mmCIF file of C-alpha atoms in Angstrom:
data_model
loop_
_atom_site.group_PDB
_atom_site.id
_atom_site.type_symbol
_atom_site.label_atom_id
_atom_site.label_comp_id
_atom_site.label_asym_id
_atom_site.label_seq_id
_atom_site.Cartn_x
_atom_site.Cartn_y
_atom_site.Cartn_z
ATOM 1 C CA UNK A 291 -12.927 -24.344 2.800
ATOM 2 C CA UNK A 292 -10.497 -25.706 0.012
ATOM 3 C CA UNK A 293 -11.766 -24.513 -3.671
ATOM 4 C CA UNK A 294 -11.893 -28.173 -4.822
ATOM 5 C CA UNK A 295 -14.821 -29.099 -1.832
ATOM 6 C CA UNK A 296 -16.462 -25.868 -2.835
ATOM 7 C CA UNK A 297 -16.905 -27.325 -6.091
ATOM 8 C CA UNK A 298 -17.513 -30.718 -5.374
ATOM 9 C CA UNK A 299 -20.693 -29.119 -3.138
ATOM 10 C CA UNK A 300 -21.908 -27.544 -6.261
ATOM 11 C CA UNK A 301 -21.810 -30.199 -8.168
ATOM 12 C CA UNK A 302 -23.253 -32.537 -5.991
ATOM 13 C CA UNK A 303 -26.005 -30.323 -4.979
ATOM 14 C CA UNK A 304 -26.933 -29.578 -8.495
ATOM 15 C CA UNK A 305 -27.236 -33.776 -9.057
ATOM 16 C CA UNK A 306 -29.197 -33.786 -5.959
ATOM 17 C CA UNK A 307 -31.522 -31.528 -7.215
ATOM 18 C CA UNK A 308 -31.960 -33.371 -10.367
ATOM 19 C CA UNK A 309 -29.694 -31.056 -12.551
ATOM 20 C CA UNK A 310 -26.746 -31.607 -14.623
ATOM 21 C CA UNK A 311 -23.957 -29.645 -12.931
ATOM 22 C CA UNK A 312 -23.350 -27.450 -16.149
ATOM 23 C CA UNK A 313 -25.909 -26.607 -18.917
ATOM 24 C CA UNK A 314 -25.752 -27.940 -22.382
ATOM 25 C CA UNK A 315 -25.243 -24.396 -23.376
ATOM 26 C CA UNK A 316 -23.488 -21.343 -22.350
ATOM 27 C CA UNK A 317 -24.530 -18.127 -23.803
ATOM 28 C CA UNK A 318 -26.033 -19.927 -26.160
ATOM 29 C CA UNK A 319 -22.869 -21.975 -27.350
ATOM 30 C CA UNK A 320 -22.409 -25.752 -27.170
ATOM 31 C CA UNK A 321 -19.237 -27.628 -26.759
ATOM 32 C CA UNK A 322 -19.580 -28.407 -30.357
ATOM 33 C CA UNK A 323 -20.085 -25.443 -31.345
ATOM 34 C CA UNK A 324 -16.644 -24.444 -29.844
ATOM 35 C CA UNK A 325 -14.799 -27.547 -31.070
ATOM 36 C CA UNK A 326 -15.977 -26.374 -34.989
ATOM 37 C CA UNK A 327 -14.636 -22.686 -33.928
ATOM 38 C CA UNK A 328 -10.822 -24.020 -32.610
ATOM 39 C CA UNK A 329 -10.871 -26.542 -35.391
ATOM 40 C CA UNK A 330 -11.019 -23.665 -37.651
ATOM 41 C CA UNK A 331 -8.317 -22.117 -35.898
ATOM 42 C CA UNK A 332 -6.181 -24.932 -35.183
ATOM 43 C CA UNK A 333 -6.302 -24.956 -31.592
ATOM 44 C CA UNK A 334 -8.688 -27.916 -30.807
ATOM 45 C CA UNK A 335 -8.343 -30.376 -27.941
ATOM 46 C CA UNK A 336 -11.081 -31.195 -25.381
ATOM 47 C CA UNK A 337 -8.639 -29.260 -22.688
ATOM 48 C CA UNK A 338 -9.071 -26.187 -24.672
ATOM 49 C CA UNK A 339 -13.159 -27.201 -25.458
ATOM 50 C CA UNK A 340 -13.688 -27.429 -21.692
ATOM 51 C CA UNK A 341 -12.027 -24.375 -20.879
ATOM 52 C CA UNK A 342 -13.700 -21.956 -23.348
ATOM 53 C CA UNK A 343 -17.059 -23.611 -22.044
ATOM 54 C CA UNK A 344 -15.814 -22.728 -18.730
ATOM 55 C CA UNK A 345 -15.199 -19.049 -19.439
ATOM 56 C CA UNK A 346 -18.685 -18.925 -21.141
ATOM 57 C CA UNK A 347 -20.427 -19.589 -17.857
ATOM 58 C CA UNK A 348 -22.591 -16.647 -16.974
ATOM 59 C CA UNK A 349 -24.531 -18.774 -14.439
ATOM 60 C CA UNK A 350 -21.861 -19.411 -12.060
ATOM 61 C CA UNK A 351 -21.351 -16.749 -9.931
ATOM 62 C CA UNK A 352 -17.974 -15.505 -9.703
ATOM 63 C CA UNK A 353 -15.450 -17.865 -7.324
ATOM 64 C CA UNK A 354 -13.284 -15.030 -6.363
ATOM 65 C CA UNK A 355 -14.299 -13.804 -2.560
ATOM 66 C CA UNK A 356 -13.978 -10.259 -3.184
ATOM 67 C CA UNK A 357 -15.606 -9.970 -6.820
ATOM 68 C CA UNK A 358 -17.642 -7.069 -7.997
ATOM 69 C CA UNK A 359 -21.089 -7.524 -7.108
ATOM 70 C CA UNK A 360 -22.985 -9.567 -9.468
ATOM 71 C CA UNK A 361 -20.069 -10.618 -11.278
ATOM 72 C CA UNK A 362 -20.237 -14.208 -13.048
ATOM 73 C CA UNK A 363 -17.307 -16.732 -13.438
ATOM 74 C CA UNK A 364 -17.277 -15.522 -16.996
ATOM 75 C CA UNK A 365 -15.925 -12.177 -15.820
ATOM 76 C CA UNK A 366 -12.609 -13.478 -14.707
ATOM 77 C CA UNK A 367 -11.848 -17.067 -13.525
ATOM 78 C CA UNK A 368 -8.202 -17.929 -12.217
ATOM 79 C CA UNK A 369 -6.019 -20.778 -13.337
ATOM 80 C CA UNK A 370 -7.552 -22.446 -10.051
ATOM 81 C CA UNK A 371 -10.809 -22.053 -10.713
ATOM 82 C CA UNK A 372 -10.726 -23.580 -14.349
ATOM 83 C CA UNK A 373 -8.948 -26.124 -13.344
ATOM 84 C CA UNK A 374 -11.794 -27.038 -10.954
ATOM 85 C CA UNK A 375 -14.423 -26.077 -13.369
ATOM 86 C CA UNK A 376 -13.114 -28.276 -16.317
ATOM 87 C CA UNK A 377 -11.996 -31.341 -13.652
ATOM 88 C CA UNK A 378 -14.824 -31.508 -11.010
ATOM 89 C CA UNK A 379 -17.902 -29.315 -12.314
ATOM 90 C CA UNK A 380 -18.008 -30.399 -15.906
ATOM 91 C CA UNK A 381 -16.031 -33.648 -15.795
ATOM 92 C CA UNK A 382 -16.841 -35.309 -12.305
ATOM 93 C CA UNK A 383 -13.105 -35.905 -11.470
ATOM 94 C CA UNK A 384 -10.159 -34.351 -10.166
ATOM 95 C CA UNK A 385 -8.933 -30.963 -10.730
ATOM 96 C CA UNK A 386 -6.831 -30.586 -13.649
ATOM 97 C CA UNK A 387 -3.047 -30.109 -13.517
ATOM 98 C CA UNK A 388 -2.593 -26.423 -12.979
ATOM 99 C CA UNK A 389 0.649 -26.561 -14.418
ATOM 100 C CA UNK A 390 -1.238 -27.850 -17.200
ATOM 101 C CA UNK A 391 -2.210 -24.107 -18.286
ATOM 102 C CA UNK A 392 0.770 -24.203 -20.825
ATOM 103 C CA UNK A 393 -1.419 -26.569 -22.673
ATOM 104 C CA UNK A 394 -5.297 -25.121 -22.030
ATOM 105 C CA UNK A 395 -4.575 -21.426 -21.805
ATOM 106 C CA UNK A 396 -1.387 -20.352 -23.589
ATOM 107 C CA UNK A 397 -2.412 -21.728 -26.929
ATOM 108 C CA UNK A 398 -5.749 -19.595 -26.934
ATOM 109 C CA UNK A 399 -3.910 -16.257 -25.575
ATOM 110 C CA UNK A 400 -1.447 -16.706 -28.686
ATOM 111 C CA UNK A 401 -4.121 -15.763 -30.918
ATOM 112 C CA UNK A 402 -6.010 -13.467 -28.745
ATOM 113 C CA UNK A 403 -9.064 -15.602 -27.812
ATOM 114 C CA UNK A 404 -8.348 -14.977 -24.188
ATOM 115 C CA UNK A 405 -7.505 -12.082 -22.351
ATOM 116 C CA UNK A 406 -5.351 -11.858 -19.128
ATOM 117 C CA UNK A 407 -7.036 -9.805 -16.393
ATOM 118 C CA UNK A 408 -6.717 -9.263 -12.620
ATOM 119 C CA UNK A 409 -9.105 -8.823 -9.809
ATOM 120 C CA UNK A 410 -8.274 -5.417 -7.971
ATOM 121 C CA UNK A 411 -9.998 -6.403 -4.615
ATOM 122 C CA UNK A 412 -9.720 -3.064 -2.876
ATOM 123 C CA UNK A 413 -11.888 -1.674 -6.059
ATOM 124 C CA UNK A 414 -13.914 -4.868 -6.741
ATOM 125 C CA UNK A 415 -13.249 -5.023 -10.557
ATOM 126 C CA UNK A 416 -11.430 -6.706 -13.115
ATOM 127 C CA UNK A 417 -8.406 -4.957 -15.038
ATOM 128 C CA UNK A 418 -6.450 -5.766 -18.175
ATOM 129 C CA UNK A 419 -3.065 -7.929 -17.591
ATOM 130 C CA UNK A 420 -1.112 -9.850 -14.885
ATOM 131 C CA UNK A 421 0.577 -6.585 -13.613
ATOM 132 C CA UNK A 422 1.884 -8.422 -10.480
ATOM 133 C CA UNK A 423 3.395 -11.947 -11.359
ATOM 134 C CA UNK A 424 2.229 -14.938 -9.333
ATOM 135 C CA UNK A 425 -0.877 -12.960 -7.971
ATOM 136 C CA UNK A 426 -3.952 -15.075 -6.446
ATOM 137 C CA UNK A 427 -5.929 -12.544 -8.294
ATOM 138 C CA UNK A 428 -4.753 -13.553 -11.627
ATOM 139 C CA UNK A 429 -7.454 -14.571 -13.970
ATOM 140 C CA UNK A 430 -8.420 -14.808 -17.576
ATOM 141 C CA UNK A 431 -11.708 -14.396 -19.492
ATOM 142 C CA UNK A 432 -12.680 -14.569 -23.471
ATOM 143 C CA UNK A 433 -12.118 -11.892 -25.665
ATOM 144 C CA UNK A 434 -15.469 -10.230 -27.130
ATOM 145 C CA UNK A 435 -14.294 -11.023 -30.615
ATOM 146 C CA UNK A 436 -13.582 -14.507 -29.897
ATOM 147 C CA UNK A 437 -16.638 -14.998 -28.252
ATOM 148 C CA UNK A 438 -18.355 -13.183 -31.109
ATOM 149 C CA UNK A 439 -17.171 -16.019 -33.260
ATOM 150 C CA UNK A 440 -18.582 -18.696 -31.081
ATOM 151 C CA UNK A 441 -22.379 -17.208 -30.791
ATOM 152 C CA UNK A 442 -22.560 -16.312 -34.380
ATOM 153 C CA UNK A 443 -23.945 -18.943 -36.963
ATOM 154 C CA UNK A 444 -21.515 -21.680 -38.895
ATOM 155 C CA UNK A 445 -22.270 -19.528 -42.217
ATOM 156 C CA UNK A 446 -21.213 -16.277 -40.679
ATOM 157 C CA UNK A 447 -18.301 -17.672 -38.482
ATOM 158 C CA UNK A 448 -16.650 -18.878 -41.765
ATOM 159 C CA UNK A 449 -16.645 -15.276 -43.297
ATOM 160 C CA UNK A 450 -15.257 -14.053 -39.995
ATOM 161 C CA UNK A 451 -12.970 -16.821 -39.393
ATOM 162 C CA UNK A 452 -10.009 -16.153 -42.199
ATOM 163 C CA UNK A 453 -9.898 -12.513 -41.032
ATOM 164 C CA UNK A 454 -9.587 -13.118 -37.070
ATOM 165 C CA UNK A 455 -7.280 -15.626 -37.707
ATOM 166 C CA UNK A 456 -5.161 -13.472 -39.761
ATOM 167 C CA UNK A 457 -1.398 -12.784 -38.626
ATOM 168 C CA UNK A 458 -2.284 -9.113 -38.728
ATOM 169 C CA UNK A 459 -5.336 -9.218 -36.977
ATOM 170 C CA UNK A 460 -3.514 -11.585 -34.561
ATOM 171 C CA UNK A 461 -0.734 -8.813 -33.639
ATOM 172 C CA UNK A 462 -3.190 -6.146 -33.395
ATOM 173 C CA UNK A 463 -5.131 -7.989 -30.448
ATOM 174 C CA UNK A 464 -1.792 -9.186 -29.067
ATOM 175 C CA UNK A 465 -0.419 -5.234 -29.188
ATOM 176 C CA UNK A 466 -3.629 -3.857 -27.771
ATOM 177 C CA UNK A 467 -3.195 -6.552 -24.767
ATOM 178 C CA UNK A 468 -0.079 -5.767 -24.293
ATOM 179 C CA UNK A 469 -0.697 -2.262 -24.069
ATOM 180 C CA UNK A 470 -3.605 -2.086 -21.911
ATOM 181 C CA UNK A 471 -1.799 -4.431 -19.372
ATOM 182 C CA UNK A 472 1.161 -2.211 -19.606
ATOM 183 C CA UNK A 473 -1.023 1.332 -18.906
ATOM 184 C CA UNK A 474 -2.653 -0.849 -15.673
ATOM 185 C CA UNK A 475 0.583 -1.928 -14.539
ATOM 186 C CA UNK A 476 2.341 1.269 -14.362
ATOM 187 C CA UNK A 477 -0.779 2.369 -11.707
ATOM 188 C CA UNK A 478 -0.539 -1.036 -9.795
ATOM 189 C CA UNK A 479 1.319 -2.249 -6.643
ATOM 190 C CA UNK A 480 4.221 -4.142 -8.002
ATOM 191 C CA UNK A 481 6.023 -4.919 -4.333
ATOM 192 C CA UNK A 482 6.616 -8.758 -5.158
ATOM 193 C CA UNK A 483 8.550 -7.890 -8.481
ATOM 194 C CA UNK A 484 10.299 -4.874 -6.838
ATOM 195 C CA UNK A 485 11.216 -7.698 -4.088
ATOM 196 C CA UNK A 486 12.320 -10.255 -6.572
ATOM 197 C CA UNK A 487 14.326 -7.583 -8.090
ATOM 198 C CA UNK A 488 16.010 -6.423 -4.702
ATOM 199 C CA UNK A 489 16.775 -10.127 -4.074
ATOM 200 C CA UNK A 490 18.864 -10.687 -7.227
ATOM 201 C CA UNK A 491 20.538 -7.320 -6.928
ATOM 202 C CA UNK A 492 21.315 -7.150 -3.307
ATOM 203 C CA UNK A 493 20.795 -10.396 -1.472
ATOM 204 C CA UNK A 494 22.160 -12.820 -4.312
ATOM 205 C CA UNK A 495 25.467 -10.886 -5.389
ATOM 206 C CA UNK A 496 26.308 -10.299 -1.038
ATOM 207 C CA UNK A 497 25.199 -13.760 0.113
ATOM 208 C CA UNK A 498 25.803 -15.998 -2.924
ATOM 209 C CA UNK A 499 28.771 -15.598 -4.676
ATOM 210 C CA UNK A 500 29.302 -17.393 -7.746
ATOM 211 C CA UNK A 501 26.063 -17.926 -8.462
ATOM 212 C CA UNK A 502 24.041 -17.053 -11.479
ATOM 213 C CA UNK A 503 20.246 -16.564 -12.108
ATOM 214 C CA UNK A 504 19.147 -19.709 -14.265
ATOM 215 C CA UNK A 505 15.246 -18.417 -14.046
ATOM 216 C CA UNK A 506 13.166 -15.608 -12.818
ATOM 217 C CA UNK A 507 9.447 -15.991 -12.197
ATOM 218 C CA UNK A 508 8.554 -11.920 -12.648
ATOM 219 C CA UNK A 509 6.222 -11.226 -15.010
ATOM 220 C CA UNK A 510 3.111 -12.408 -17.277
ATOM 221 C CA UNK A 511 3.338 -14.368 -20.344
ATOM 222 C CA UNK A 512 5.106 -17.987 -20.891
ATOM 223 C CA UNK A 513 5.629 -19.828 -17.840
ATOM 224 C CA UNK A 514 9.226 -20.505 -18.220
ATOM 225 C CA UNK A 515 10.562 -18.792 -21.113
ATOM 226 C CA UNK A 516 12.845 -20.727 -23.833
ATOM 227 C CA UNK A 517 15.964 -18.943 -22.652
ATOM 228 C CA UNK A 518 15.454 -19.785 -19.316
ATOM 229 C CA UNK A 519 14.729 -23.524 -20.334
ATOM 230 C CA UNK A 520 17.827 -23.468 -22.175
ATOM 231 C CA UNK A 521 19.972 -21.985 -19.104
ATOM 232 C CA UNK A 522 18.636 -24.386 -16.811
ATOM 233 C CA UNK A 523 19.047 -27.514 -19.703
ATOM 234 C CA UNK A 524 22.859 -26.491 -19.516
ATOM 235 C CA UNK A 525 22.696 -26.777 -15.369
ATOM 236 C CA UNK A 526 21.608 -30.322 -16.168
ATOM 237 C CA UNK A 527 17.852 -29.689 -15.214
ATOM 238 C CA UNK A 528 14.606 -31.235 -17.293
ATOM 239 C CA UNK A 529 11.935 -29.272 -16.892
ATOM 240 C CA UNK A 530 8.402 -31.070 -16.749
ATOM 241 C CA UNK A 531 4.898 -29.606 -17.189
ATOM 242 C CA UNK A 532 4.325 -30.585 -13.755
ATOM 243 C CA UNK A 533 7.482 -28.862 -12.195
ATOM 244 C CA UNK A 534 6.295 -25.927 -9.866
ATOM 245 C CA UNK A 535 8.709 -22.957 -10.410
ATOM 246 C CA UNK A 536 10.247 -20.565 -7.500
ATOM 247 C CA UNK A 537 10.634 -16.822 -7.786
ATOM 248 C CA UNK A 538 14.209 -17.111 -8.557
ATOM 249 C CA UNK A 539 16.544 -20.143 -9.291
ATOM 250 C CA UNK A 540 20.264 -20.111 -9.182
ATOM 251 C CA UNK A 541 22.958 -22.407 -10.111
ATOM 252 C CA UNK A 542 26.669 -22.015 -9.148
ATOM 253 C CA UNK A 543 28.855 -23.362 -12.125
ATOM 254 C CA UNK A 544 31.828 -23.997 -9.653
ATOM 255 C CA UNK A 545 30.558 -25.853 -7.144
ATOM 256 C CA UNK A 546 27.178 -27.472 -9.048
ATOM 257 C CA UNK A 547 24.918 -26.004 -6.230
ATOM 258 C CA UNK A 548 21.540 -24.975 -6.771
ATOM 259 C CA UNK A 549 19.926 -21.830 -5.000
ATOM 260 C CA UNK A 550 16.194 -20.908 -4.663
ATOM 261 C CA UNK A 551 14.701 -17.740 -3.326
ATOM 262 C CA UNK A 552 11.031 -17.208 -2.624
ATOM 263 C CA UNK A 553 10.149 -13.480 -2.515
ATOM 264 C CA UNK A 554 7.348 -12.765 0.038
ATOM 265 C CA UNK A 555 4.799 -9.956 -0.144
ATOM 266 C CA UNK A 556 1.117 -11.930 0.494
ATOM 267 C CA UNK A 557 2.334 -15.812 0.772
ATOM 268 C CA UNK A 558 4.839 -18.312 -0.957
ATOM 269 C CA UNK A 559 7.272 -18.879 1.663
ATOM 270 C CA UNK A 560 9.538 -20.987 1.743
ATOM 271 C CA UNK A 561 8.097 -23.864 3.757
ATOM 272 C CA UNK A 562 8.326 -28.209 3.638
ATOM 273 C CA UNK A 563 6.488 -28.500 0.843
ATOM 274 C CA UNK A 564 8.293 -26.221 -1.839
ATOM 275 C CA UNK A 565 11.529 -27.720 -0.569
ATOM 276 C CA UNK A 566 10.287 -31.222 -1.320
ATOM 277 C CA UNK A 567 9.142 -30.184 -4.578
ATOM 278 C CA UNK A 568 12.525 -28.563 -5.592
ATOM 279 C CA UNK A 569 14.175 -31.526 -4.417
ATOM 280 C CA UNK A 570 12.080 -33.410 -6.566
ATOM 281 C CA UNK A 571 13.006 -31.387 -9.584
ATOM 282 C CA UNK A 572 16.768 -30.873 -8.891
ATOM 283 C CA UNK A 573 17.652 -34.044 -8.005
ATOM 284 C CA UNK A 574 15.852 -35.985 -11.269
ATOM 285 C CA UNK A 575 18.612 -34.582 -12.937
ATOM 286 C CA UNK A 576 21.232 -33.458 -10.610
ATOM 287 C CA UNK A 577 20.856 -36.420 -7.982
ATOM 288 C CA UNK A 578 23.785 -35.323 -5.980
ATOM 289 C CA UNK A 579 23.743 -31.521 -6.072
ATOM 290 C CA UNK A 580 23.307 -29.420 -2.957
ATOM 291 C CA UNK A 581 20.200 -26.859 -3.000
ATOM 292 C CA UNK A 582 19.970 -23.917 -0.411
ATOM 293 C CA UNK A 583 16.905 -22.008 0.094
ATOM 294 C CA UNK A 584 16.197 -18.252 1.069
ATOM 295 C CA UNK A 585 12.768 -16.582 1.722
ATOM 296 C CA UNK A 586 12.729 -12.833 1.571
ATOM 297 C CA UNK A 587 10.471 -10.282 2.977
ATOM 298 C CA UNK A 588 10.460 -6.736 2.516
ATOM 299 C CA UNK A 589 10.467 -5.646 6.216
ATOM 300 C CA UNK A 590 10.524 -6.981 9.467
ATOM 301 C CA UNK A 591 6.637 -6.067 10.056
ATOM 302 C CA UNK A 592 5.783 -7.821 6.730
ATOM 303 C CA UNK A 593 7.884 -11.485 8.240
ATOM 304 C CA UNK A 594 6.250 -10.701 11.845
ATOM 305 C CA UNK A 595 2.850 -10.543 10.339
ATOM 306 C CA UNK A 596 3.305 -13.714 8.256
ATOM 307 C CA UNK A 597 5.621 -15.759 10.714
ATOM 308 C CA UNK A 598 3.209 -14.842 13.775
ATOM 309 C CA UNK A 599 0.296 -16.714 11.547
ATOM 310 C CA UNK A 600 1.721 -19.495 9.681
ATOM 311 C CA UNK A 601 5.346 -20.298 11.127
ATOM 312 C CA UNK A 602 5.795 -22.104 8.166
ATOM 313 C CA UNK A 603 9.471 -21.686 7.207
ATOM 314 C CA UNK A 604 11.518 -24.808 6.696
ATOM 315 C CA UNK A 605 14.183 -25.901 9.018
ATOM 316 C CA UNK A 606 17.848 -25.821 7.230
ATOM 317 C CA UNK A 607 16.519 -22.571 5.149
ATOM 318 C CA UNK A 608 17.507 -18.584 5.179
ATOM 319 C CA UNK A 609 15.590 -15.796 6.000
ATOM 320 C CA UNK A 610 16.295 -11.985 4.731
ATOM 321 C CA UNK A 611 14.746 -8.836 5.046
ATOM 322 C CA UNK A 612 15.078 -6.079 2.199
ATOM 323 C CA UNK A 613 15.059 -3.425 5.142
ATOM 324 C CA UNK A 614 17.763 -5.138 7.215
ATOM 325 C CA UNK A 615 19.781 -6.529 4.189
ATOM 326 C CA UNK A 616 23.545 -6.999 5.582
ATOM 327 C CA UNK A 617 22.441 -9.860 7.363
ATOM 328 C CA UNK A 618 20.889 -12.911 6.635
ATOM 329 C CA UNK A 619 18.940 -15.569 9.506
ATOM 330 C CA UNK A 620 19.205 -19.157 9.574
ATOM 331 C CA UNK A 621 15.826 -21.248 10.156
ATOM 332 C CA UNK A 622 16.744 -23.938 12.755
ATOM 333 C CA UNK A 623 14.252 -26.426 14.465
ATOM 334 C CA UNK A 624 14.671 -28.137 18.142
ATOM 335 C CA UNK A 625 13.211 -31.243 16.072
#
């Protein structure tokens, strides 16, 4: 069952039982209290209020299927979880646009109010940072000192707020988060990052001569860094919030063509949906530009495991295998 359907069932079950889908207070904090604190750090918006409220939810069990025993939503929630908690559970509407995380996650991370964490399914525990880019196990939770701001009395909060938002305090929090994330990253499987790197260093130079990298999605932090936005703008592309970005976006100045690479270690092939997304994004700014696509895998074993189950490679796209790097394969269809 899709996450949206599961969350809708949770909401409907609560309403049928005569309860509100979410309590008025979570961990002793109301939405009004959240609004006051966010206003004090110049980060107030309805989305941010509702996201912080969701991250206080210690009533809902974790929505990760392999979460630690007894884990709650507040221990770590993915972007999809937050989008459904706010949009469906709290508001009784559709889930929030996940790409909106630039509006309802990034402002909180910039001041250290929210920490990035990742569920390690093998150990069934949450670890610091997002060591694997675009992982479905990436999540967020409130920083403990920010939660304390929400839970103290308004009078105490006024005293604490100035020191909490001071620039040096923010820098210390962010520096600590970065060091913890780097420590975890060093001990974490980085197959996806390694495959993206190999796709750029080995596949692209051989099979895509003349193409330049505009964007690589291989890390934590801003969804699209400012330098990548500038490179895309120089190629005639206007990035919007709803645009879904690939692992690698390349451009050929000589021909005006674009190429997209999706490096697959768990999911994310160039399927029909991704082709349509890319065409909407690129053709909006460059209507006549040609666009090529490649799905890359680490090994034939990985490719076989994925395609024997999903069979989702879009016709007209290319396939490249890192362990068999001297050739690429064209995906065709009888239809």
